[in-house]
Structures are given as structure tokens and as C-alpha cells.
């Protein structure tokens, strides 16, 4: 498959993720949207790494994959922190809707 | 003569796991909307998959009988999935992880067993789970479970095996906890904690396996089984016939994975609790998937294990076999007996691998899958027929009510007890023979222990299995009407009508008094009318309140009995199809499995010689190998002895069970009175759950609590102290701040505030709006970059 196909999937995933982040009423869905965006980036990494990787002196074509694995680890850490925030938001506002937690305005 | 054709057959093999995977995908999204909630879809799919596995197994068996080498790896034909791949080179040890399909005699046998048992468990579930709230989810999950096991069997490298292994752990969690989602189930709490326990306990083993895998990958830079075997052989031979320490460590850690997954002592505690799952799931976990995966792993990693690791396996297996069998004699729950029986039989398999009998061990895994699946499904049929009564003391005399179940269960019990001509005899007898042979050639305390523990466990197996048969099917029915109501009331069954009301019309059991909901139905008004009714087609697990209808047990509907009959047939003939064999049917060599699976066919010739040399401690230059004639002689003597021993222990066990539970010559209560302290110890499962609680769970909680105390008192106290000092300083600075700095700042602030009042119109505090703004800005920037 050509590079374009992978990028198209990635772009679609990115767009779905962004729409999820912006439109969802529940903060957990927003987190899922963030995961989608991260994974869209991962697909790009792996796709480009496979297409352009393996240059002399490089990592033998593994560069993109290593970045993807790195992102996955970051995403895991991010999910842990985000869920902790969600718990605290729920305790503070008794709701997990981002529209109700708008104290940032003040 | 069927020939293996790489061009087509690898595609067929790949289809086998993919069919249930696609079934799962369809079922989880659309299952609710399909007619009959989609069970026909998965059933058809599993039937096709089963046919493929049988067709492929036929190829392996015919190759085995023709004496051909049957080991196929799709990578040799350029068929693989490059998962983690760099172009540093494609030969062994390049660190690449490429998944292929590995299909050998053992894989063929296991794949066929998984295919057959899974299909019949699906079929059984159609009858058994009928009317369940989450019927479609159950089918989806059990399909994915099947997919995981099929994938595990076909994996050609340890990493993919591990991935499927973990997937199976997850699916067992979901399936054991199936009833924890049903608010009407009286045992919702138990199901929830049972699935958690299963998941966390096996996790201990999984972590060990992962670490062992990491060591192997670090040292060998490959995880393909064929390459691992060869590299281990070379490493050990270069090391002067000794296994290096790290290889022993890796082997021990991998064995830890088996101990967790296959419920060996001391990680066996999850398996009895897993009985909280629906009975078809128990049959799956105990027969074809999950616990078999651990034993299968030992088969795949056998050359990697050093003699020390095998020693540990032998001890763990022997201890497990014996102690689980003793517990099995004291349990009154029909599924509980079978659970401990499974643990005990798995102990046989692991001990077999430990004493060097990897072929008998794998053989027992296959035969056990057939008769244990049949036993569990029979138990499910009994429970279903007795209206969700699981206590054997409230059964009895059921052979009159459910003849098909009785015959199937009796055949499987004979098979597990090890009576000649039935499949269990051939495999169990070979295991005992392997232990005797080991003890003759290389006497050691471990070998002696195993060769005493296994026959003793076999005796207890025969005893408790026939105790189950006699208590359940013989005598008179003890589950009286009054008791039934008491037990229902005691269990707090709230009758919330759902399943009955939805399906009641089509199943011909519309009793008069079948009102669910508030109005009291003591049961007497319809109790008598209900007896003759046709109950076919209503199957619920314990979550459904039965309105006290029909108090006599009844035979189960056709999907259930059909599954029972086929599995019972395989339980009888799965080891050795003696009606068609002209040779002596008692001879426990020359079974189909030994034709298909041997050291040579499992690991290739070089590695096979290597493991045999390791078996006889003949590795290295200074070792003195046994005389081949001596080995042959010992083999012969061990087999002769094993037949006598296994026959006599099986006979003694059955006789004892008959004396105690059939003819009543020995009163069980009296026996209990004589050995009271011992009985208490065994009946409490050696207090192992309590010990684990005391040694592992309590200290963990205590550690967490003490850390919490440190956090609250020490860390927080220090922070408060710092804060207090800061505050003291702050008072000093405050007046300076207020008078001079504030004056300046207030002025700036005034200006900013007036500006801010304009800007804050955009700041709504809604993060999603901010995200949208950020995204829009990013798009504009991107557009400008691209267009300019």
C-alpha cells in the first residue's frame, strides 16, 4: 500500500478524534478523543518510518516504530494523570461534563 | 493419503482463528439486533472452523502414520507478518519479530481439540444460556476466547503466544464475571470477586513469563520456537553440557507462567473460584483453553528448560496432583469436585513434563480436554435439570430422570478414572510409566516422590469421581419440593420477570402460576401441574429466578444432549480407537498420538537427541551415558509396572467409592469421625486461601496503609512546617508589599483590567471551546504554510 493510504487513515482518525474532543459532553469521551489523536500520530510515525526509514546510519527502519512505542508509553502516563483529574473534577463539580467545569473563566 | 499443501493449507489455518474473530466483531456490534441474538452466526462459523481443524488434523495424522516429518512453518514459504522488523538482516538473531504459523503434530492435535470442544461448548450454550440478559455478549466473548486459544496454538514465536495468552486472561476475566453484570443474580458479588481473583492470580504468572521471555530475547535476539530450541542446544553444548544460570532463570520464570495459567500449586487458588462463571465457560477454561495453554507452553519450551527447572516442574505437578485430589474428595458442590479434579489432572501433565515425559503430558492434555469438557457440560446439564441446584447432597437418583446425561457422564468418569479401553487410561498410564522410568534410570528423591504421588492421586481421582456419580445419579432423589422452596427463599431469589416473559410463549412451559413480580407464588398452585410439561428450550443460569416450577429433575434439550454425546464419544475413543485397531487394545503404546507426536516430530532431530541426552544426564563430555539397552529395559519394566499400578489404583478407588456411597457398607460420617483433624484440614482446602490472605494480601494492605500514614503525617507535616515559616516571613513583607508595590501594581492592574474586560468575552472557561480555537488556529497556520 502506498504511503497516502496510511496518511489518509491517520488523517481520518485525527479528524474523528478532534471532533470527539470538541463536541462530546462527557469528559471520558474527550479522553478517548485524545487517545485517537495520539494514535493518529502513531500511524504517521510508523508509516513514514517504514517509507523513508532505513537510511544509512539510521536505526534500520525502526525509528518510526520506536517513536510510536514512546508515544504509547506517554499516552499511558497521560491517561493515568487524566483519569486522576477526572476523579477530582467529579469530586469538585459532581459531574464529568466539561461544560460544567468552567471555573477556569474566573 | 492427504498431503500438506503449503499454498492452500496455511490460508486455511489462518482462517481458523479469524472466523471466531470476525464472529466476535459482528456479534459485539450487531448481535443485539440479529435474529436469535446472533448465536446461529457464531455456531455456523465455529462449525466451519471445526471442520477445517479436523481436515488439517487428518493430514497430520496420516503423515504421522506414514512416518513422515510433519512440521510446517509458514515463514519457510515466505508467509509471515512482519511485526517488529528492521532490515539489519533476516536470519536468526537479528532481533526481528516476524509472526508465522507453526503447524506440527502437537499443534494439529491441540487445534482440533480446541475446535471440537469450542464448537460443542457453543452448541451447549445455545441451550444453557437461553434467556440470559447478556446472551449476545456472552457469545461474543466466548468466540474471542476461542480465537485467542486457536491463535496461541498456531503461534510460531513466544511473543505472539504471549499476546494470545494475555488475551485469554482478559476473556476469562470477562466470562467468569459474566453474572457480575446481572443485578438479579444472587451471586453477583461472588462473580465479581472471582473474576478479579482469577485475573490477578494469573497475572503473577504472566509477569514471570514476560520476564523469562525478556531474558530469552535479550540473549538470543529471537523468540521463534524453532530458533530458540536450536540456540539453546548450541549454547548448552558450548557451555560443556551445563545450562547457564540465566537460562535456568529464564526457564524458571517461563514455568512460573505455566504455574499461574495452569493453576498449579501455589497459584491454583483462582481456579475453584472461577466456577462462578457460567458452566459452558468452566468447560472451556478447564478443557480446551486457558489451563491447557499453560501445559501447551511447557510443550513448546521443553528444550529450554534446564534439568533444575524440570525438577521444579515435577515437584509442583506432583504436589498439585496429590493435594487437589485430596480436596476433591471432600467437596459437595458438583462443579467444585470437577474444578479440583482439573487442578489435579493438570498436576499430572506438569509432573509428566517434569520427569521428561513431554509426549505423555501433551497426550493427557488432549484426552483430558475431551472428557473434562464432557464432564463439565454434564454437570451443567445436571444443574440445569435440577433447577440450579449444585449441591450433590440434594441430588441422587438422577439416572432415571436424565438418562442421556447419566450415560455420558459415566463414560467420561470411567475415562478420567483410567479404566482400560477409555482414553484417560492410555495417557495417564503413560505419565505414570514415565515417572517410574525416570525413577529407575536416575533415582532421586523428586522422582520417587512423583512416582508415589501420581498413583496416589490416580486412586483419589477414581474415588472422588465415582463418589460424584454415586451421589448424583444413584440412590433416591433428595432435592425435595419443600427444600427447593426453602433454598430458593434462602437464596433470596427475587422474581423479576424478564426472560420468561420474553420467551415464555415459544417454549411450552407456560405454567399457570408463572407470575413474576410481586404476587406471592408459593408454588403449590402450579407445582403439580408443571410436572409433565415440556421444558425443552428454557435454559438459565442461576441468575434467573425460577418460579418454583416443576420439582422433578428433567432431561436437557437437544443442543445440550447432542454436545454431551459427541464429547462422551471422544472421551471414550479420543485416546485409542480400539474397535478399529487389530492390535492389542490394552497396549498403551501405538496410540495415534505417539504416531504423530514424538521428540523428533516436536523439536526436530538434533534437538530431540539433545533433550533425550539431557533426560539421561548425558550432556557434556564427562557424562557417562546410559547403555541404550539398559534404557530400553527400564522402559519396558516401567511400562509393565505402570499398567499394574494404574489398574489396581483405579479399581481400588472405584471400589472404595462404591462401598461408601453406593452400597453404604462404610458410613462416610464414620470415616470423617476417625480422621477428623485431617478431614478438617482437607475440607478447608489446606487453609491455602487463608494463608495467601495472611502472607500476601494482608502485608500488601499493611504496607499501603503505612505508606499512607507516612504520607499523611511525615510528608504533610514537613510541608506544613515549611508553610508556617514562610507565613511568618510573609507577614514581614506584607506591609511593604501593600503600600509600595501594590500602589504600582494597582495602577498597572487598572489598565490591564479594563483591557481584560474586553478580552475575557472570549474566555468562557470551556476547555472544549479552547481546543476548538487551538485547532482552528493550527489549521489557519497550516493553511498559510501550505498556500504561501
mmCIF file of C-alpha atoms in Angstrom, chain A residues 14 18 21-22 24 30 60 62 65 98 101-102 104-105, chain B residues 84-87 763-768 770-772 775:
data_model
loop_
_atom_site.group_PDB
_atom_site.id
_atom_site.type_symbol
_atom_site.label_atom_id
_atom_site.label_comp_id
_atom_site.label_asym_id
_atom_site.label_seq_id
_atom_site.Cartn_x
_atom_site.Cartn_y
_atom_site.Cartn_z
ATOM 1 C CA UNK A 14 -7.186 12.547 13.708
ATOM 2 C CA UNK A 18 -10.688 16.216 17.191
ATOM 3 C CA UNK A 21 -12.753 16.220 21.786
ATOM 4 C CA UNK A 22 -14.674 19.285 20.746
ATOM 5 C CA UNK A 24 -18.565 15.345 23.368
ATOM 6 C CA UNK A 30 -12.902 13.651 25.378
ATOM 7 C CA UNK A 60 17.495 0.163 10.357
ATOM 8 C CA UNK A 62 12.906 1.026 13.413
ATOM 9 C CA UNK A 65 8.252 2.330 15.467
ATOM 10 C CA UNK A 98 -16.545 19.640 30.728
ATOM 11 C CA UNK A 101 -16.393 22.639 34.975
ATOM 12 C CA UNK A 102 -15.901 26.184 33.724
ATOM 13 C CA UNK A 104 -11.180 28.444 34.593
ATOM 14 C CA UNK A 105 -13.058 31.527 33.387
ATOM 15 C CA UNK B 84 8.827 -5.530 14.546
ATOM 16 C CA UNK B 85 11.157 -5.650 11.630
ATOM 17 C CA UNK B 86 14.362 -3.955 10.669
ATOM 18 C CA UNK B 87 16.391 -4.696 7.580
ATOM 19 C CA UNK B 763 -12.734 33.227 27.691
ATOM 20 C CA UNK B 764 -15.681 31.071 28.516
ATOM 21 C CA UNK B 765 -13.808 28.557 30.648
ATOM 22 C CA UNK B 766 -14.959 25.714 28.460
ATOM 23 C CA UNK B 767 -11.931 23.695 27.570
ATOM 24 C CA UNK B 768 -13.578 22.210 24.541
ATOM 25 C CA UNK B 770 -10.419 26.358 23.743
ATOM 26 C CA UNK B 771 -9.497 23.153 21.990
ATOM 27 C CA UNK B 772 -11.618 24.177 19.026
ATOM 28 C CA UNK B 775 -7.389 23.563 16.348
#
